[in-house]
């Protein structure tokens, strides 16, 4: 067709069909239509360009303000820890201002439209989530936390380097409770921020998660301290605590054999050593009742009357109550609670307070305290058990005296104690129910939980009466099937290696107290218990691929399966527990018994959701 004439040409050669000619008005109308389409396309292009420009501007503004808000938030946190409340208040205010500006940008129309685009919009959506969290962090946490003042600052919390400011802790308790709840909620939101394909935004996401998690730990711990520390440290009257020093070279449920012990007293925030001793509990003590499950699982070793077996259960409150009972029968004094620690924890403390000097001039430092107390001492005092115990007690005395004296680095000391608690190397129990209820929710409580969430606690108890657990190396894996059915198959694999190097060792170190099987010298004999998920049933247990017999018991409602295995010098033993367990809701947990090594732990257990 000819656009000008409107004529139509016939497809047949030689023939021509003529249509009517378009009028001038019709031609003009067509031209106007084409012009409107061109103008529409131009306007559309301008809108797209404008949208992209607006989005780019808002993006730059959001990025700049978010970075400034996070930087000031960090300054506020550091100032709080340093006790500079004026600087913290100013920095928190600046952080809040920039966070609100960033929030305005990400709440804009173009940002929300861009964030809704599948895949391509993920950086915008993630940035909006992060900005909301930072805004909440400044408004709900940092600004109120300034009011807590010295309670958040270790440097101001410890008066004269030796006494806890209990009044400041109590005064700050309400605001700490509020900010603790807020930061916990924000921490959960931060951990759930979606990852994105844009590396710059994803790096910022990871940084924010770490920042919020660190602040959450700080405020939660401080809030818990404000709840229970004043009373426990003698604000309402003196308190006393049995402190047990555990020797990890001979494994027990809570860590190691009770090697030495003492009593510390707290009065109005000041802590002092009342007595440290290495004497043996050898009298005929009265037992205490810790329930039928405990009696069935551990009663054969007389744990409530024999100090050497007092902590075979990994549930620290059991050991603490036994220590309280033994000490009361031994001395006539009833302590208000109990503490457990070990040489590894002491090494963390010595990193902060510095080395100690023994009466003979020997220096004990963070670098050598574990080896000296868990290995060297058994060679040096091979034929004099009393001298060895006195030496170990003297080391503990010097460290505790230095730690409870004037402290020049309060923040670093609290961090060292926090590290020890997180590894189960510092445990605390209170005989006051309200205080213990709080402790049981923390790492300090060192409790076996009584809930139904997936659980695999591997517990080693030394049966040889030697010190070969100093050389024990562990690997633990826990796997389970999907959550589709009410139950699922699960497997816990434990690999134990006796890494005792070649050499000459005393019977006390590498022999065996009772060796009915005639195992070679240097063999470690262990009772290996698995505390499984509540409701789990054992299908089979194998040792090095061969079916083995297991003892069955219970710990706090959890089934417990125990096998006894010899571990020859330089060899590895593999124990595999095959089970059927409920597809219970909750995150899987694999607690690590605090021995010398840091075991390799792997978990492949899908997290089931509550219906």
XYZ file of C-alpha atoms in Angstrom:
611
model
C 0.000 0.000 0.000
C 1.253 3.481 -0.744
C 1.119 5.600 2.384
C 0.517 8.785 0.405
C -2.005 7.700 -2.208
C -3.708 4.920 -0.320
C -3.539 2.725 -3.427
C -3.286 -1.049 -3.134
C -1.234 -3.072 -5.592
C -2.631 -6.438 -6.659
C -0.321 -9.442 -6.162
C -1.218 -10.584 -9.682
C 1.118 -9.187 -12.372
C -0.450 -6.718 -14.672
C -3.477 -6.059 -12.578
C -3.923 -3.092 -10.270
C -6.612 -2.442 -7.720
C -7.155 1.170 -6.807
C -8.628 2.266 -3.496
C -9.860 5.662 -2.613
C -7.306 8.344 -1.859
C -7.014 9.379 1.837
C -8.152 12.812 2.618
C -5.761 15.434 3.875
C -7.476 15.280 7.266
C -6.951 11.533 7.571
C -3.294 11.809 6.614
C -2.815 14.525 9.205
C -4.515 12.353 11.862
C -2.140 9.493 11.171
C 0.817 11.807 11.460
C -0.498 13.189 14.746
C -0.882 9.604 16.091
C 2.687 8.736 15.197
C 3.838 11.956 16.856
C 1.935 11.116 20.079
C 3.585 7.674 20.205
C 7.005 9.250 19.749
C 6.289 11.824 22.448
C 4.981 9.072 24.767
C 8.135 7.047 24.285
C 10.200 10.123 24.989
C 8.283 10.898 28.142
C 8.616 7.255 29.230
C 12.353 7.401 28.683
C 12.534 10.585 30.748
C 10.533 8.930 33.547
C 12.889 5.915 33.566
C 15.934 8.163 33.581
C 14.397 10.270 36.316
C 13.521 7.187 38.369
C 17.053 5.848 38.049
C 18.492 9.240 38.956
C 16.193 9.564 41.969
C 17.023 6.027 43.041
C 20.729 6.654 42.601
C 20.524 9.827 44.683
C 18.574 8.089 47.449
C 21.030 5.174 47.273
C 24.050 7.424 47.735
C 22.320 9.259 50.559
C 21.313 6.019 52.282
C 24.782 4.508 51.921
C 26.491 7.614 53.279
C 24.102 8.056 56.196
C 24.117 4.362 57.079
C 27.920 4.256 57.178
C 28.027 7.371 59.358
C 25.361 5.949 61.690
C 27.301 2.705 62.131
C 30.545 4.585 62.721
C 28.995 6.779 65.418
C 27.286 3.727 66.937
C 30.691 2.086 67.299
C 32.077 5.261 68.874
C 29.174 5.309 71.336
C 29.750 1.680 72.322
C 33.493 2.230 72.806
C 32.857 5.351 74.866
C 30.393 3.447 77.066
C 32.954 0.724 77.690
C 35.540 3.374 78.527
C 33.165 5.052 80.982
C 32.999 8.331 79.006
C 29.241 8.863 79.181
C 29.395 12.429 77.780
C 31.159 11.268 74.626
C 28.848 8.256 74.406
C 25.776 10.489 74.597
C 27.005 12.772 71.790
C 28.038 9.848 69.570
C 24.733 8.035 70.164
C 22.847 11.200 69.228
C 24.822 11.571 65.988
C 24.273 7.894 65.203
C 20.540 8.324 65.726
C 20.384 11.389 63.457
C 22.163 9.702 60.556
C 20.172 6.514 61.051
C 16.895 8.439 60.765
C 18.116 10.146 57.576
C 19.086 6.779 56.116
C 15.676 5.425 57.091
C 13.968 8.239 55.162
C 15.899 7.306 52.020
C 15.108 3.595 52.116
C 11.438 4.294 52.876
C 11.126 6.343 49.672
C 8.858 5.209 46.806
C 11.656 4.381 44.294
C 13.531 2.337 46.913
C 10.504 0.237 47.744
C 9.712 -0.289 44.055
C 13.293 -1.353 43.347
C 13.359 -3.675 46.360
C 10.283 -5.503 45.057
C 12.035 -6.589 41.835
C 12.897 -10.311 42.123
C 16.633 -11.011 42.509
C 17.772 -7.627 41.132
C 16.078 -5.859 44.023
C 17.727 -7.901 46.803
C 20.485 -5.316 47.561
C 17.814 -2.629 48.022
C 15.689 -4.830 50.257
C 18.696 -5.947 52.345
C 19.850 -2.342 52.736
C 16.367 -1.341 53.899
C 16.419 -4.151 56.499
C 19.869 -3.116 57.720
C 18.877 0.531 57.973
C 15.838 -0.367 60.070
C 18.094 -2.350 62.418
C 20.650 0.460 62.773
C 17.830 2.919 63.428
C 16.489 0.660 66.167
C 19.993 0.156 67.541
C 20.551 3.846 68.087
C 17.052 4.727 69.282
C 16.191 1.686 71.418
C 19.624 0.634 72.680
C 22.471 3.140 72.544
C 20.619 6.243 73.691
C 18.978 4.458 76.669
C 22.219 2.592 77.469
C 23.942 5.895 78.138
C 21.714 6.177 81.210
C 23.240 2.932 82.538
C 26.538 4.804 82.770
C 29.233 3.102 84.817
C 27.362 -0.212 84.955
C 28.384 -0.841 81.318
C 31.977 0.272 81.829
C 34.281 -2.292 83.442
C 36.777 0.451 84.233
C 34.191 2.273 86.358
C 32.371 -0.814 87.550
C 35.425 -1.952 89.534
C 36.207 0.612 92.226
C 39.829 1.131 93.249
C 40.700 -1.870 91.090
C 39.423 -4.284 93.745
C 35.710 -3.886 94.533
C 32.620 -4.118 92.318
C 30.364 -1.053 92.255
C 27.227 -2.943 93.272
C 25.126 0.197 93.720
C 25.714 1.192 90.088
C 24.700 -2.271 88.918
C 21.479 -2.225 90.900
C 20.564 1.307 89.815
C 21.101 0.399 86.164
C 19.140 -2.864 86.297
C 15.833 -1.502 84.857
C 17.368 0.247 81.855
C 19.706 -2.688 81.249
C 16.747 -5.067 81.195
C 14.991 -2.886 78.593
C 18.032 -2.446 76.354
C 18.920 -6.123 76.677
C 15.495 -7.154 75.390
C 15.727 -4.627 72.541
C 19.213 -5.681 71.416
C 18.242 -9.361 71.539
C 15.362 -8.666 69.163
C 17.576 -6.576 66.867
C 20.255 -9.267 66.924
C 17.724 -11.838 65.735
C 16.619 -9.476 62.962
C 20.229 -8.849 61.931
C 21.048 -12.545 61.695
C 17.999 -12.986 59.430
C 18.889 -10.259 56.940
C 18.961 -11.899 53.526
C 22.268 -12.251 51.722
C 22.544 -10.518 48.359
C 24.434 -10.852 45.107
C 26.042 -7.426 45.500
C 29.308 -7.976 47.390
C 29.518 -4.459 48.835
C 26.088 -4.754 50.433
C 26.721 -8.316 51.596
C 29.962 -7.277 53.324
C 28.035 -4.531 55.113
C 25.443 -7.121 56.162
C 28.108 -9.339 57.749
C 29.727 -6.358 59.501
C 26.378 -5.294 60.940
C 25.622 -8.816 62.168
C 28.951 -8.954 63.993
C 28.487 -5.471 65.463
C 24.975 -6.162 66.771
C 25.947 -9.627 68.064
C 28.885 -8.197 70.031
C 26.736 -5.473 71.584
C 24.005 -8.007 72.337
C 26.451 -10.189 74.255
C 27.762 -7.210 76.216
C 24.354 -5.853 77.246
C 22.803 -9.252 77.943
C 25.688 -10.246 80.191
C 25.634 -6.890 81.971
C 21.881 -7.121 82.460
C 22.207 -10.600 83.951
C 24.970 -9.358 86.222
C 22.773 -6.500 87.379
C 20.061 -9.001 88.304
C 22.123 -11.347 90.460
C 25.643 -10.016 91.036
C 24.836 -7.504 93.825
C 23.359 -10.136 96.124
C 25.900 -12.823 95.125
C 28.782 -10.428 95.812
C 27.582 -9.532 99.282
C 25.445 -6.398 98.857
C 22.918 -7.805 101.333
C 25.419 -9.542 103.575
C 28.586 -11.658 103.195
C 28.520 -14.697 100.926
C 30.900 -17.669 100.738
C 31.664 -20.003 97.824
C 33.463 -23.317 97.480
C 35.898 -23.091 94.555
C 37.064 -26.323 92.940
C 40.174 -26.504 90.748
C 39.640 -29.232 88.165
C 42.525 -31.219 86.687
C 41.638 -31.873 83.031
C 44.464 -34.408 82.740
C 42.033 -36.871 84.351
C 38.620 -36.336 82.776
C 35.406 -35.931 84.706
C 31.947 -34.906 83.544
C 32.306 -31.194 84.335
C 35.897 -31.121 83.090
C 38.516 -32.731 85.274
C 39.197 -34.387 88.587
C 38.763 -32.188 91.668
C 42.439 -31.524 92.384
C 42.419 -28.681 94.881
C 39.783 -26.475 96.410
C 39.223 -23.419 98.514
C 36.660 -21.044 99.939
C 36.280 -17.447 98.811
C 34.170 -14.811 100.522
C 32.378 -11.832 99.033
C 31.343 -8.802 101.048
C 29.913 -5.624 99.516
C 31.598 -6.270 96.183
C 35.024 -7.229 97.531
C 36.196 -10.826 97.028
C 38.886 -12.441 99.172
C 40.387 -15.904 99.506
C 39.393 -17.390 102.830
C 41.048 -20.789 102.496
C 42.813 -22.863 99.843
C 43.581 -26.505 100.487
C 44.724 -29.700 98.807
C 43.630 -32.033 101.602
C 41.668 -35.130 100.703
C 38.048 -35.729 101.621
C 38.541 -39.128 103.259
C 35.960 -39.311 106.040
C 32.836 -41.442 105.972
C 30.456 -38.754 104.670
C 26.690 -38.870 104.551
C 25.289 -39.117 100.989
C 22.782 -36.627 99.593
C 19.812 -37.420 97.364
C 20.032 -36.027 93.834
C 17.133 -38.052 92.480
C 16.578 -41.558 91.113
C 18.029 -40.843 87.653
C 21.285 -39.637 89.178
C 21.439 -42.617 91.527
C 20.875 -45.079 88.693
C 23.378 -43.467 86.328
C 26.199 -42.679 88.768
C 25.457 -44.348 92.096
C 27.938 -47.203 91.500
C 30.827 -44.703 91.848
C 29.547 -43.185 95.140
C 29.779 -39.607 93.808
C 28.012 -37.931 96.729
C 30.495 -39.258 99.276
C 33.762 -39.504 97.312
C 35.343 -36.257 96.133
C 37.266 -37.999 93.324
C 33.953 -38.932 91.686
C 31.930 -35.913 92.794
C 31.722 -34.421 89.301
C 31.222 -37.434 87.031
C 27.929 -35.900 85.837
C 28.315 -33.030 83.340
C 25.470 -31.144 85.055
C 27.445 -28.732 87.255
C 24.676 -28.103 89.841
C 25.016 -31.780 90.820
C 28.744 -31.405 91.509
C 28.178 -28.079 93.270
C 25.620 -29.507 95.680
C 27.931 -32.430 96.444
C 30.845 -30.049 97.132
C 28.621 -27.972 99.395
C 27.647 -31.112 101.318
C 31.188 -32.481 101.620
C 32.586 -29.147 102.786
C 29.850 -28.679 105.375
C 30.519 -32.151 106.795
C 34.279 -31.556 106.695
C 34.362 -28.063 108.194
C 30.952 -27.336 109.690
C 30.597 -24.352 107.314
C 27.778 -24.174 104.750
C 28.741 -22.238 101.628
C 26.255 -20.213 99.592
C 27.394 -21.579 96.244
C 30.168 -23.194 94.268
C 32.626 -22.281 91.518
C 34.648 -24.519 89.208
C 37.648 -23.591 87.090
C 40.726 -25.208 85.541
C 44.324 -24.405 84.524
C 43.266 -23.368 81.014
C 40.986 -20.704 82.505
C 43.839 -19.627 84.782
C 46.004 -19.150 81.685
C 43.418 -16.705 80.297
C 43.542 -14.757 83.553
C 47.349 -14.699 83.589
C 47.326 -13.185 80.091
C 45.700 -10.147 81.709
C 47.142 -9.896 85.226
C 50.624 -11.068 84.254
C 52.789 -13.904 85.609
C 53.019 -14.912 89.246
C 56.140 -15.824 91.189
C 56.200 -18.932 93.331
C 57.897 -18.990 96.758
C 60.866 -20.818 95.194
C 61.285 -18.060 92.597
C 59.708 -20.016 89.730
C 57.602 -17.963 87.307
C 54.177 -19.225 86.278
C 52.731 -17.489 83.229
C 49.941 -17.842 80.708
C 52.342 -19.736 78.469
C 53.350 -22.458 80.931
C 50.632 -22.782 83.602
C 48.740 -25.561 81.793
C 51.835 -27.640 81.052
C 53.315 -27.077 84.517
C 50.178 -28.071 86.418
C 48.810 -30.792 84.119
C 52.017 -32.485 82.945
C 55.345 -31.324 84.385
C 54.203 -31.543 88.004
C 53.481 -35.256 87.627
C 57.063 -35.859 86.566
C 58.665 -33.502 89.062
C 56.765 -35.004 92.002
C 56.488 -38.552 90.663
C 57.117 -40.165 94.048
C 55.533 -37.563 96.303
C 51.832 -37.151 95.736
C 51.426 -34.797 98.717
C 54.169 -32.477 97.465
C 52.567 -32.391 94.021
C 49.177 -31.433 95.456
C 50.736 -28.735 97.592
C 52.545 -27.365 94.548
C 49.375 -27.245 92.453
C 47.522 -25.586 95.313
C 50.287 -23.012 95.672
C 49.984 -22.128 91.979
C 46.214 -21.722 92.292
C 46.673 -19.594 95.420
C 49.058 -17.159 93.700
C 46.784 -16.737 90.684
C 43.626 -16.243 92.749
C 45.346 -13.777 95.092
C 46.531 -11.718 92.136
C 43.160 -11.848 90.429
C 41.256 -10.753 93.546
C 43.738 -7.988 94.343
C 43.986 -4.636 92.617
C 43.116 -5.088 88.925
C 44.668 -2.655 86.447
C 42.807 -4.006 83.400
C 39.203 -4.670 84.490
C 37.768 -4.881 80.974
C 40.378 -7.384 79.802
C 39.928 -9.459 82.970
C 36.164 -9.654 82.461
C 36.740 -10.666 78.837
C 39.126 -13.421 79.977
C 36.571 -14.710 82.475
C 33.884 -14.489 79.794
C 36.013 -16.594 77.463
C 36.520 -19.197 80.184
C 32.778 -19.277 80.900
C 31.904 -19.661 77.206
C 34.137 -22.757 77.076
C 32.665 -24.233 80.266
C 35.947 -23.626 82.123
C 34.274 -21.325 84.626
C 31.069 -22.579 86.215
C 28.951 -21.038 88.965
C 26.106 -22.330 91.125
C 24.055 -20.535 93.761
C 22.050 -22.170 96.526
C 19.501 -19.352 96.180
C 16.785 -20.524 93.767
C 16.117 -17.150 92.131
C 19.812 -16.625 91.403
C 20.285 -20.181 90.164
C 17.290 -19.779 87.842
C 19.143 -16.957 86.113
C 22.511 -18.745 86.102
C 20.986 -21.836 84.504
C 20.161 -19.797 81.389
C 23.814 -18.843 80.887
C 27.093 -20.545 80.013
C 28.169 -19.957 83.603
C 25.479 -22.343 84.807
C 27.048 -25.270 82.883
C 23.740 -27.160 82.989
C 22.350 -30.046 80.970
C 19.077 -28.550 79.665
C 15.829 -30.350 80.361
C 14.100 -29.360 77.089
C 13.322 -31.456 74.010
C 15.495 -29.726 71.363
C 18.088 -31.878 69.501
C 21.041 -32.617 71.768
C 24.266 -34.616 71.622
C 26.472 -34.238 74.696
C 29.577 -36.440 74.630
C 31.033 -36.981 78.109
C 34.358 -38.676 78.890
C 35.174 -39.997 82.357
C 38.626 -41.423 83.040
C 38.468 -45.011 84.318
C 42.213 -45.697 84.516
C 43.061 -43.333 87.349
C 45.904 -41.928 85.220
C 46.612 -38.521 83.681
C 46.427 -39.473 80.013
C 43.544 -37.145 79.186
C 46.171 -34.419 78.922
C 46.989 -36.120 75.590
C 43.403 -36.900 74.545
C 42.210 -35.518 71.207
C 38.532 -35.567 70.240
C 36.430 -35.351 67.095
C 32.629 -35.273 67.337
C 29.986 -35.262 64.603
C 26.201 -35.233 64.904
C 23.932 -35.785 61.889
C 20.217 -36.380 61.481
C 17.603 -36.783 58.740
C 14.916 -34.379 57.596
C 11.983 -33.097 59.628
C 9.286 -34.664 57.444
C 8.244 -37.422 59.861
C 7.701 -37.488 63.611
C 11.003 -39.331 64.074
C 14.252 -39.402 62.126
C 17.473 -41.363 62.037
C 20.465 -39.746 63.714
C 24.109 -40.637 64.186
C 26.751 -39.399 66.605
C 30.338 -40.321 65.799
C 33.111 -39.881 68.358
C 36.785 -40.311 67.510
C 39.214 -40.385 70.461
C 42.981 -40.327 69.929
C 45.565 -41.116 72.595
C 48.356 -38.785 71.482
C 50.786 -39.735 74.278
C 54.221 -39.307 72.631
C 56.968 -41.935 73.043
C 58.934 -41.577 76.272
C 59.339 -42.683 79.853
C 56.346 -42.049 82.114
C 55.494 -42.877 85.693
C 52.731 -45.291 86.568
C 50.786 -42.369 87.998
C 50.725 -40.693 84.552
C 50.462 -43.590 82.104
C 49.646 -46.663 84.172
C 46.215 -47.892 85.153
C 44.710 -48.016 88.625
C 42.821 -51.188 87.797
C 43.772 -53.152 84.673
C 41.740 -56.395 84.583
C 42.143 -56.733 80.812
C 45.921 -56.417 80.893
C 46.034 -53.410 78.567
C 49.508 -52.193 77.469
C 51.220 -49.424 79.445
C 50.161 -46.015 78.148
C 46.604 -47.134 77.337
C 43.842 -44.728 78.278
C 40.651 -46.351 79.587
C 37.573 -44.169 79.153
C 33.880 -44.271 79.873
C 32.312 -42.468 76.910
C 28.736 -41.373 77.464
C 26.343 -39.864 74.941
C 23.545 -37.733 76.375
C 21.051 -37.743 73.514
C 17.886 -35.888 72.537
C 14.967 -36.583 74.846
C 13.018 -39.526 73.496
C 15.919 -40.876 71.419
C 16.288 -44.654 71.131
C 19.595 -46.403 70.489
C 19.558 -48.827 67.564
C 23.216 -49.802 67.631
C 26.588 -48.685 68.940
C 29.868 -49.799 67.415
C 33.495 -49.422 68.466
C 35.864 -49.492 65.502
C 33.081 -51.007 63.441
C 32.290 -53.820 65.895
C 29.000 -53.912 67.805
C 29.498 -53.019 71.454
C 27.546 -53.217 74.686
C 26.276 -49.976 76.171
C 24.993 -49.056 79.598
C 21.750 -47.090 79.551
C 20.768 -44.365 81.968
C 19.206 -40.912 82.079
C 20.470 -37.382 82.710
C 17.847 -34.673 83.260
C 15.288 -36.594 81.165
C 17.756 -37.301 78.343
C 18.657 -40.906 77.531
C 22.332 -41.642 78.172
C 24.309 -44.392 76.462
C 27.738 -45.335 77.866
C 30.490 -47.542 76.471
C 33.853 -48.314 78.033
C 36.786 -48.288 75.638
C 40.569 -48.699 75.938
C 42.537 -46.266 73.759
C 46.088 -47.573 73.175
C 48.988 -45.147 72.962
C 49.195 -43.502 69.532
C 45.902 -44.981 68.331
C 42.388 -43.730 67.565
C 39.119 -45.346 68.625
C 35.897 -44.588 66.734
C 32.543 -44.933 68.493
C 29.359 -44.654 66.409
C 25.927 -44.274 68.032
C 23.036 -44.973 65.632
C 19.656 -43.804 66.909
C 16.102 -42.882 66.141
C 15.089 -39.588 67.700
C 12.059 -37.266 67.626
C 12.045 -34.570 64.942
C 12.001 -32.034 67.754
C 11.861 -28.295 67.223
C 14.851 -26.134 68.061
C 18.461 -25.647 67.082
C 20.727 -28.690 67.595
C 23.298 -28.421 70.385
C 26.607 -30.213 70.855
C 28.161 -28.983 74.128
C 31.906 -29.452 74.496
C 33.295 -30.922 77.709
C 36.141 -28.606 78.873
C 39.281 -30.732 78.587
C 42.743 -29.735 77.317
C 42.081 -30.084 73.602
C 39.750 -28.081 71.380
C 37.803 -30.821 69.600
C 36.689 -30.712 65.988
C 32.870 -30.610 66.043
C 30.593 -30.929 63.008
C 26.790 -30.728 63.013
C 24.513 -31.662 60.114
C 21.069 -31.596 61.695
C 18.203 -29.763 59.955
C 16.417 -27.441 62.355
C 12.780 -28.433 62.705
C 10.071 -25.853 63.343
C 7.361 -26.054 65.975
C 3.946 -26.753 64.497
